[in-house]
Short mmCIF file of C-alpha atoms in Angstrom, two decimals:
data_model
loop_
_atom_site.label_atom_id
_atom_site.label_comp_id
_atom_site.label_asym_id
_atom_site.label_seq_id
_atom_site.Cartn_x
_atom_site.Cartn_y
_atom_site.Cartn_z
CA MET A 729 -13.48 9.18 -37.36
CA MET A 730 -14.50 10.89 -34.12
CA ARG A 731 -17.65 9.47 -32.55
CA THR A 732 -20.14 12.23 -31.72
CA ARG A 733 -22.37 10.33 -29.30
CA PRO A 734 -20.86 10.77 -25.86
CA LEU A 735 -19.80 7.98 -23.56
CA LYS A 736 -21.79 8.32 -20.35
CA VAL A 737 -20.00 8.25 -17.01
CA ALA A 738 -21.60 7.97 -13.57
CA LEU A 739 -19.86 8.86 -10.30
CA LEU A 740 -20.45 6.91 -7.12
CA GLY A 741 -19.28 9.36 -4.46
CA CYS A 742 -18.48 13.03 -4.74
CA GLY A 743 -16.13 13.78 -1.89
CA VAL A 744 -12.55 15.00 -2.19
CA VAL A 745 -11.69 12.62 -5.03
CA GLY A 746 -15.07 12.43 -6.76
CA SER A 747 -15.51 16.19 -6.94
CA GLU A 748 -12.03 16.53 -8.44
CA VAL A 749 -12.84 13.85 -11.04
CA ALA A 750 -15.98 15.78 -11.99
CA ARG A 751 -14.01 19.05 -12.20
CA ILE A 752 -11.34 17.59 -14.48
CA MET A 753 -13.97 15.96 -16.70
CA THR A 754 -15.52 19.39 -17.18
CA THR A 755 -12.44 21.60 -17.50
CA HIS A 756 -10.50 19.14 -19.69
CA ALA A 757 -13.47 17.97 -21.74
CA ASP A 758 -11.96 18.83 -25.12
CA ASP A 759 -8.64 17.13 -24.33
CA LEU A 760 -10.40 14.02 -23.03
CA THR A 761 -12.51 13.89 -26.18
CA ALA A 762 -9.40 14.07 -28.36
CA ARG A 763 -7.58 11.41 -26.37
CA ILE A 764 -10.50 9.00 -26.19
CA GLY A 765 -11.98 9.51 -29.64
CA ALA A 766 -15.41 10.43 -28.32
CA PRO A 767 -16.82 12.94 -25.86
CA VAL A 768 -17.48 11.86 -22.28
CA GLU A 769 -20.52 13.06 -20.42
CA LEU A 770 -21.14 13.06 -16.68
CA ALA A 771 -24.55 11.41 -16.56
CA GLY A 772 -25.17 11.02 -12.84
CA VAL A 773 -23.63 11.45 -9.40
CA ALA A 774 -24.68 9.31 -6.42
CA VAL A 775 -24.15 10.94 -3.02
CA ARG A 776 -25.35 10.54 0.57
CA ARG A 777 -26.04 14.24 1.22
CA PRO A 778 -27.84 15.78 -1.75
CA SER A 779 -28.25 19.18 -0.06
CA LYS A 780 -24.51 19.89 -0.10
CA VAL A 781 -23.48 22.44 -2.72
CA ARG A 782 -21.16 20.89 -5.31
CA GLU A 783 -19.63 23.59 -7.44
CA GLY A 784 -19.54 22.89 -11.16
CA ILE A 785 -21.95 19.95 -11.02
CA ASP A 786 -25.46 20.26 -12.41
CA PRO A 787 -27.83 19.66 -9.43
CA SER A 788 -30.12 17.64 -11.70
CA LEU A 789 -27.39 14.95 -11.89
CA ILE A 790 -27.34 14.40 -8.13
CA THR A 791 -29.12 11.35 -6.72
CA THR A 792 -29.12 9.39 -3.49
CA ASP A 793 -30.20 6.21 -5.27
CA ALA A 794 -26.88 4.69 -6.33
CA THR A 795 -28.51 1.36 -7.19
CA ALA A 796 -30.90 2.97 -9.66
CA LEU A 797 -28.00 4.86 -11.22
CA VAL A 798 -25.90 1.75 -11.91
CA LYS A 799 -28.97 -0.07 -13.23
CA ARG A 800 -29.86 2.55 -15.82
CA GLY A 801 -28.42 0.57 -18.69
CA ASP A 802 -27.19 3.59 -20.66
CA ILE A 803 -24.13 4.18 -18.48
CA ASP A 804 -20.85 3.20 -20.14
CA VAL A 805 -18.48 3.62 -17.17
CA ILE A 806 -19.04 3.73 -13.42
CA VAL A 807 -16.40 5.55 -11.34
CA GLU A 808 -16.54 4.21 -7.76
CA VAL A 809 -14.90 6.44 -5.15
CA ILE A 810 -17.10 5.81 -2.11
CA GLY A 811 -14.72 3.31 -0.49
CA GLY A 812 -15.47 0.50 1.95
CA ILE A 813 -16.77 -2.98 1.20
CA GLU A 814 -20.51 -2.44 1.02
CA PRO A 815 -22.42 -1.06 -0.76
CA ALA A 816 -19.46 -0.64 -3.14
CA ARG A 817 -19.15 -4.37 -3.89
CA THR A 818 -22.83 -4.80 -4.76
CA LEU A 819 -22.90 -1.60 -6.80
CA ILE A 820 -19.89 -2.68 -8.86
CA THR A 821 -21.25 -6.13 -9.64
CA THR A 822 -24.64 -4.60 -10.48
CA ALA A 823 -22.91 -2.17 -12.84
CA PHE A 824 -21.28 -5.08 -14.68
CA GLU A 825 -24.64 -6.82 -14.99
CA HIS A 826 -26.18 -3.71 -16.56
CA GLY A 827 -23.48 -3.06 -19.14
CA ALA A 828 -21.03 -0.68 -17.47
CA SER A 829 -17.30 -1.05 -16.95
CA VAL A 830 -15.87 0.16 -13.65
CA VAL A 831 -13.02 2.38 -12.53
CA SER A 832 -12.42 2.16 -8.77
CA ALA A 833 -10.11 3.68 -6.17
CA ASN A 834 -11.24 1.17 -3.53
CA LYS A 835 -8.12 -0.58 -2.22
CA ALA A 836 -9.88 -2.37 0.65
CA LEU A 837 -12.48 -3.91 -1.65
CA ILE A 838 -9.99 -4.90 -4.38
CA ALA A 839 -7.68 -6.47 -1.79
CA GLN A 840 -10.49 -8.44 -0.18
CA ASP A 841 -12.70 -9.36 -3.14
CA GLY A 842 -10.61 -8.71 -6.23
CA GLU A 843 -10.92 -12.30 -7.45
CA ALA A 844 -14.72 -12.27 -7.40
CA LEU A 845 -14.93 -8.80 -8.94
CA HIS A 846 -12.58 -9.74 -11.77
CA ALA A 847 -14.63 -12.88 -12.40
CA ALA A 848 -17.81 -10.79 -12.59
CA ALA A 849 -16.16 -8.38 -15.00
CA VAL A 850 -15.06 -11.24 -17.28
CA GLU A 851 -18.49 -12.88 -17.10
CA HIS A 852 -20.14 -9.74 -18.42
CA GLY A 853 -17.35 -8.67 -20.78
CA ARG A 854 -16.50 -5.49 -18.85
CA ASP A 855 -13.37 -3.76 -17.59
CA LEU A 856 -12.30 -3.34 -13.97
CA TYR A 857 -9.50 -0.79 -13.54
CA TYR A 858 -8.12 0.47 -10.23
CA GLU A 859 -4.84 2.35 -10.68
CA ALA A 860 -5.96 4.86 -8.03
CA ALA A 861 -6.26 2.12 -5.39
CA VAL A 862 -2.49 2.04 -4.85
CA ALA A 863 -0.12 5.01 -4.46
CA GLY A 864 -2.41 7.77 -5.76
CA ALA A 865 -1.09 9.47 -8.88
CA ILE A 866 1.94 7.20 -9.23
CA PRO A 867 1.57 4.96 -12.31
CA LEU A 868 2.24 1.57 -10.75
CA ILE A 869 -0.46 -0.98 -11.46
CA ARG A 870 -0.39 -0.42 -15.21
CA PRO A 871 3.43 -0.75 -15.46
CA LEU A 872 3.28 -3.97 -13.41
CA ARG A 873 0.34 -5.34 -15.35
CA GLU A 874 1.38 -4.21 -18.83
CA SER A 875 4.89 -2.74 -19.18
CA LEU A 876 6.50 -5.55 -17.15
CA ALA A 877 4.14 -8.27 -18.39
CA GLY A 878 6.99 -9.96 -20.24
CA ASP A 879 9.39 -9.78 -17.31
CA LYS A 880 9.65 -11.63 -14.00
CA VAL A 881 9.19 -9.41 -10.96
CA ASN A 882 10.97 -10.72 -7.89
CA ARG A 883 10.42 -7.97 -5.34
CA VAL A 884 8.26 -4.92 -4.70
CA LEU A 885 9.38 -2.75 -1.80
CA GLY A 886 7.63 0.50 -1.08
CA ILE A 887 6.30 3.35 1.00
CA VAL A 888 2.62 3.31 0.09
CA ASN A 889 1.04 5.42 2.82
CA GLY A 890 1.69 9.16 2.95
CA THR A 891 0.39 9.68 6.48
CA THR A 892 2.81 7.24 8.08
CA ASN A 893 5.71 8.50 6.00
CA PHE A 894 5.00 12.07 7.12
CA ILE A 895 4.94 10.99 10.77
CA LEU A 896 8.14 8.95 10.57
CA ASP A 897 9.90 11.65 8.57
CA ALA A 898 8.96 14.23 11.21
CA MET A 899 10.28 11.96 13.96
CA ASP A 900 13.51 11.48 12.03
CA THR A 901 14.19 15.10 11.09
CA THR A 902 12.94 16.92 14.22
CA GLY A 903 13.40 14.34 16.96
CA ALA A 904 9.69 14.49 17.78
CA GLY A 905 7.96 11.63 19.53
CA TYR A 906 5.26 9.59 17.83
CA GLN A 907 2.29 11.44 19.36
CA GLU A 908 3.77 14.85 18.62
CA ALA A 909 4.40 13.92 14.99
CA LEU A 910 0.90 12.46 14.68
CA ASP A 911 -0.62 15.66 16.09
CA GLU A 912 1.27 17.68 13.47
CA ALA A 913 0.09 15.36 10.68
CA THR A 914 -3.51 15.73 11.89
CA ALA A 915 -3.27 19.52 12.08
CA LEU A 916 -1.94 19.67 8.51
CA GLY A 917 -4.67 17.37 7.20
CA TYR A 918 -2.39 14.41 6.43
CA ALA A 919 -3.94 12.20 9.13
CA GLU A 920 -7.61 11.41 9.68
CA ALA A 921 -9.32 12.08 13.00
CA ASP A 922 -9.09 8.30 13.48
CA PRO A 923 -5.69 7.38 11.98
CA THR A 924 -5.91 3.67 12.81
CA ALA A 925 -6.10 2.43 9.22
CA ASP A 926 -2.90 4.27 8.41
CA VAL A 927 -0.72 3.93 11.52
CA GLU A 928 -1.64 0.29 12.18
CA GLY A 929 -0.80 -0.65 8.60
CA PHE A 930 -4.26 -1.70 7.37
CA ASP A 931 -4.15 0.72 4.43
CA ALA A 932 -0.67 -0.38 3.38
CA ALA A 933 -1.58 -4.06 3.79
CA ALA A 934 -4.46 -3.73 1.33
CA LYS A 935 -2.12 -2.12 -1.17
CA ALA A 936 0.51 -4.81 -0.60
CA ALA A 937 -2.06 -7.53 -1.36
CA ILE A 938 -2.96 -5.84 -4.65
CA LEU A 939 0.67 -5.28 -5.66
CA ALA A 940 1.76 -8.82 -4.81
CA GLY A 941 -1.11 -10.34 -6.75
CA ILE A 942 -0.31 -8.34 -9.87
CA ALA A 943 3.49 -8.60 -9.62
CA PHE A 944 3.57 -12.36 -9.06
CA HIS A 945 0.46 -13.37 -11.04
CA THR A 946 -1.05 -15.19 -8.09
CA ARG A 947 -3.83 -14.86 -5.52
CA VAL A 948 -2.81 -12.73 -2.57
CA ARG A 949 -5.63 -11.74 -0.26
CA LEU A 950 -5.66 -9.19 2.50
CA ASP A 951 -5.57 -11.97 5.11
CA ASP A 952 -2.34 -13.27 3.55
CA VAL A 953 -0.47 -10.06 4.36
CA TYR A 954 1.50 -9.87 7.61
CA ARG A 955 0.75 -6.51 9.21
CA GLU A 956 2.50 -4.61 11.96
CA GLY A 957 1.79 -0.95 12.77
CA MET A 958 4.24 1.81 13.63
CA THR A 959 2.74 3.22 16.83
CA GLU A 960 5.51 1.70 18.96
CA VAL A 961 8.35 3.36 17.04
CA THR A 962 10.21 5.74 19.37
CA ALA A 963 12.77 8.51 19.20
CA ALA A 964 15.24 6.01 20.68
CA ASP A 965 14.66 3.73 17.68
CA PHE A 966 15.57 6.59 15.35
CA ALA A 967 18.68 7.30 17.40
CA SER A 968 19.71 3.65 17.02
CA ALA A 969 18.94 3.77 13.30
CA LYS A 970 21.14 6.84 12.85
CA ARG A 971 24.03 5.13 14.58
CA MET A 972 23.69 2.37 11.96
CA GLY A 973 23.49 4.84 9.08
CA CYS A 974 19.78 4.07 8.65
CA THR A 975 16.35 5.62 8.94
CA ILE A 976 12.95 4.05 9.65
CA LYS A 977 10.07 3.65 7.19
CA LEU A 978 6.79 1.76 7.21
CA LEU A 979 7.32 -0.59 4.28
CA ALA A 980 5.13 -2.79 2.16
CA ILE A 981 7.29 -5.69 1.00
CA CYS A 982 6.23 -8.30 -1.54
CA GLU A 983 8.78 -10.97 -2.44
CA ARG A 984 9.11 -14.06 -4.54
CA ALA A 985 10.99 -16.86 -2.73
CA ALA A 986 14.50 -17.63 -3.96
CA ASP A 987 13.30 -20.95 -5.39
CA GLY A 988 10.35 -19.24 -7.09
CA GLU A 989 7.86 -21.64 -5.48
CA SER A 990 6.12 -19.20 -3.09
CA VAL A 991 5.62 -15.52 -2.33
CA THR A 992 5.30 -13.35 0.77
CA ALA A 993 3.61 -10.03 1.47
CA ARG A 994 4.14 -7.99 4.62
CA VAL A 995 3.84 -4.52 6.10
CA HIS A 996 5.91 -3.35 9.05
CA PRO A 997 8.31 -0.61 10.16
CA ALA A 998 11.91 -1.29 9.23
CA MET A 999 15.32 0.28 9.33
CA ILE A 1000 16.74 0.93 5.86
CA PRO A 1001 20.21 2.29 4.96
CA LEU A 1002 20.41 5.99 4.12
CA SER A 1003 21.97 4.90 0.82
CA HIS A 1004 18.74 3.18 -0.26
CA PRO A 1005 16.54 5.28 -2.60
CA LEU A 1006 13.52 4.90 -0.31
CA ALA A 1007 15.40 6.51 2.59
CA SER A 1008 15.20 9.91 0.91
CA VAL A 1009 11.42 9.84 0.42
CA ARG A 1010 10.18 12.72 2.56
CA GLU A 1011 6.95 14.03 4.06
CA ALA A 1012 3.72 12.55 2.65
CA TYR A 1013 5.22 11.21 -0.56
CA ASN A 1014 5.08 7.59 -1.69
CA ALA A 1015 7.67 5.56 -3.55
CA VAL A 1016 7.82 1.97 -4.73
CA PHE A 1017 11.00 0.10 -5.63
CA VAL A 1018 10.52 -2.76 -8.11
CA GLU A 1019 13.14 -5.42 -8.83
CA ALA A 1020 12.60 -7.39 -12.04
CA GLU A 1021 14.75 -10.05 -13.67
CA ALA A 1022 15.32 -8.31 -17.00
CA ALA A 1023 14.47 -4.67 -16.27
CA GLY A 1024 16.53 -4.56 -13.09
CA GLN A 1025 15.69 -1.99 -10.43
CA LEU A 1026 12.93 0.55 -11.06
CA MET A 1027 11.60 3.24 -8.75
CA PHE A 1028 8.22 4.96 -8.91
CA TYR A 1029 7.83 8.16 -6.89
CA GLY A 1030 5.19 10.83 -6.31
CA PRO A 1031 2.24 12.01 -4.22
CA GLY A 1032 0.33 9.00 -2.97
CA ALA A 1033 -2.91 10.58 -1.81
CA GLY A 1034 -5.10 13.65 -2.04
CA GLY A 1035 -7.93 14.72 -4.31
CA SER A 1036 -5.96 15.83 -7.37
CA PRO A 1037 -3.34 13.04 -7.44
CA THR A 1038 -5.93 10.31 -6.94
CA ALA A 1039 -8.26 11.90 -9.49
CA SER A 1040 -5.38 11.90 -11.98
CA ALA A 1041 -5.10 8.11 -11.66
CA VAL A 1042 -8.88 7.73 -11.94
CA LEU A 1043 -8.97 9.82 -15.13
CA GLY A 1044 -6.12 7.79 -16.61
CA ASP A 1045 -8.15 4.63 -16.07
CA LEU A 1046 -11.28 6.34 -17.40
CA VAL A 1047 -9.53 7.20 -20.66
CA ALA A 1048 -8.25 3.61 -21.02
CA VAL A 1049 -11.65 2.07 -20.30
CA CYS A 1050 -13.43 4.44 -22.69
CA ARG A 1051 -10.96 3.60 -25.44
CA ASN A 1052 -11.62 -0.08 -24.86
CA LYS A 1053 -15.34 0.59 -25.03
CA LEU A 1054 -15.00 2.25 -28.43
CA ALA A 1055 -12.86 -0.63 -29.67
CA GLU A 1056 -15.43 -3.12 -28.34
CA ALA A 1057 -12.67 -4.77 -26.35
CA THR A 1058 -11.51 -5.13 -22.77
CA GLY A 1059 -8.09 -4.46 -21.30
CA PRO A 1060 -5.86 -6.79 -19.30
CA GLY A 1061 -7.71 -8.30 -16.38
CA ASP A 1062 -6.80 -10.61 -13.54
CA SER A 1063 -3.66 -12.69 -14.11
CA ALA A 1064 -3.33 -15.33 -11.43
CA TYR A 1065 -2.18 -18.30 -13.44
CA THR A 1066 0.78 -19.20 -11.19
CA GLN A 1067 -1.32 -20.08 -8.10
CA LEU A 1068 1.78 -19.75 -5.89
CA PRO A 1069 1.28 -20.32 -2.16
CA VAL A 1070 1.74 -17.36 0.18
CA SER A 1071 4.27 -18.19 2.89
CA SER A 1072 3.80 -17.13 6.50
CA MET A 1073 5.86 -14.40 8.11
CA GLY A 1074 7.76 -17.04 10.08
CA GLU A 1075 9.31 -18.34 6.86
CA VAL A 1076 10.52 -14.91 5.72
CA VAL A 1077 14.30 -14.51 5.90
CA THR A 1078 15.12 -11.13 7.42
CA ARG A 1079 17.40 -9.28 9.86
CA TYR A 1080 16.64 -7.91 13.32
CA HIS A 1081 17.80 -4.92 15.33
CA ILE A 1082 17.18 -5.81 19.00
CA SER A 1083 17.70 -3.45 21.94
CA LEU A 1084 17.87 -5.11 25.38
CA ASP A 1085 17.98 -3.67 28.88
CA VAL A 1086 20.31 -5.95 30.84
CA VAL A 1087 22.13 -6.22 34.15
CA ASP A 1088 25.62 -4.76 33.88
CA LYS A 1089 27.82 -7.61 35.06
CA PRO A 1090 30.31 -10.05 33.57
CA GLY A 1091 28.90 -12.92 31.51
CA VAL A 1092 25.70 -11.22 30.31
CA LEU A 1093 26.91 -10.86 26.73
CA ALA A 1094 27.97 -14.50 26.70
CA GLN A 1095 24.49 -15.56 27.90
CA VAL A 1096 22.81 -13.50 25.21
CA ALA A 1097 25.14 -14.81 22.51
CA THR A 1098 24.39 -18.38 23.61
CA VAL A 1099 20.64 -17.83 23.13
CA PHE A 1100 21.22 -16.58 19.59
CA ALA A 1101 23.44 -19.57 18.83
CA GLU A 1102 20.89 -22.05 20.22
CA HIS A 1103 18.27 -20.67 17.81
CA GLY A 1104 20.61 -20.73 14.82
CA VAL A 1105 20.77 -16.94 14.50
CA SER A 1106 24.13 -15.39 13.65
CA ILE A 1107 25.04 -12.02 15.19
CA ASP A 1108 26.36 -9.29 12.92
CA THR A 1109 27.20 -6.53 15.43
CA VAL A 1110 26.84 -5.89 19.17
CA ARG A 1111 27.02 -2.61 21.05
CA GLN A 1112 26.94 -2.45 24.85
CA THR A 1113 26.81 0.56 27.17
CA GLY A 1114 26.45 0.39 30.94
CA LYS A 1115 26.25 2.47 34.11
CA ASP A 1116 25.34 1.87 37.77
CA GLY A 1117 24.51 -1.79 37.34
CA GLU A 1118 22.23 -1.27 34.33
CA ALA A 1119 23.23 -1.68 30.69
CA SER A 1120 21.87 -1.46 27.18
CA LEU A 1121 22.74 -4.14 24.68
CA VAL A 1122 22.01 -3.59 20.98
CA VAL A 1123 22.30 -6.62 18.70
CA VAL A 1124 21.98 -6.61 14.91
CA THR A 1125 21.61 -10.06 13.37
CA HIS A 1126 22.48 -11.59 10.06
CA ARG A 1127 19.58 -12.83 7.93
CA ALA A 1128 17.58 -15.70 9.39
CA PRO A 1129 14.01 -17.08 9.25
CA ASP A 1130 11.70 -14.74 11.11
CA ALA A 1131 10.42 -17.61 13.25
CA ALA A 1132 13.96 -18.26 14.51
CA LEU A 1133 14.38 -14.59 15.34
CA THR A 1134 11.05 -14.47 17.15
CA GLY A 1135 12.01 -17.57 19.12
CA THR A 1136 15.30 -15.94 20.03
CA VAL A 1137 13.56 -12.86 21.41
CA ASP A 1138 11.14 -15.02 23.43
CA ALA A 1139 14.09 -16.89 24.96
CA LEU A 1140 15.94 -13.66 25.75
CA ARG A 1141 12.95 -12.40 27.72
CA LYS A 1142 13.32 -15.42 30.05
CA LEU A 1143 16.91 -14.67 31.02
CA ASP A 1144 17.31 -13.38 34.57
CA THR A 1145 19.92 -10.93 33.38
CA VAL A 1146 17.60 -9.35 30.78
CA ARG A 1147 15.44 -6.62 32.34
CA GLY A 1148 13.40 -6.15 29.20
CA VAL A 1149 13.35 -5.89 25.42
CA ALA A 1150 13.34 -2.16 24.70
CA SER A 1151 12.70 -2.48 20.97
CA ILE A 1152 12.70 -4.93 18.08
CA MET A 1153 12.84 -3.82 14.47
CA ARG A 1154 13.57 -5.51 11.19
CA VAL A 1155 16.37 -4.27 8.94
CA GLU A 1156 15.65 -4.16 5.20
CA GLY A 1157 17.13 -2.84 1.98
CA GLU A 1158 20.58 -4.41 2.17
#
């Protein structure tokens, strides 16, 4: 039987995503009612600027007092799309205390304080859903948390930031430099006025922490994620990548160790073969490649940001949470029973592409090869070009612990015959 009393929903934030959530709730009201089993009603909207005109939203619902809104006691679900750590953290825990479940798109908060927020949700018998926190409209968290719950995930490899993918794709396809590609991304609205969170990998690192925690059923915090931005990637790096049959992507990589006793999570630019599915992900799209023991290789692809895609993920969570509310139940929560340690980047086994500027004279290659051998790093390929006493030496290694590779590079810098290290990049996807 359809319940006639509506479930009340409050919005915290009404920007690009929040306004789209409100619009869909209104225009798709009948469909949402049918799917949930009860009508949903927008009961309040907390904003910072109440004077701004918000089309389609009753002005009487607007308030600047978010705390009072979450404390009302008659709200069934809070949708948090304001972002940041505070006041979002306090508002969410207050919502739990006053009877509301929470749907959030706040990747930074979930990555930093997910453990405490999940504990608060359990304490008060509420739901905490956050599909929209990672990869926008792409269904990813729910498949990892539910569809693959009976499987063992060994690796999650993905492009989880549309801004950086747009920039790198532009550099690859047009030959543009980093700044030129960034300027284009900004002009088209893909990059913020301050793009630091995107281009320095902070955004992707938060998403990597969330994905690793869910995939491996363990605690992975933002501080556990190795992070390296992509501002130093050059047109020359792309030229080198093309010669190897590769392209360059900013990747979030979460892996279970071969012995199953630890995990790693990292974000950095990397060369990947053109044959890899992620190599063909263009413009501002996101894609995540999941490797599971029984299911094999799975790929999730789609728009990773923007008002409508993110709102789609929020509404999917809203429907799930409302259904749980009607059933007087809660959905799957935090699953961190394995308590696996998170290894440092130095323990990660990877490959390097290293470009050196060297003196063009006999014996240089032998010196360089000796340094690699002394650090236990095997060389896969070497390419050398030289002219007028100067030369370029490009070395691609076999897989080795990252600490050994870092030590090798440090030793190379000390050679008298090495003028400088032009670029260093990891090679993934093989």
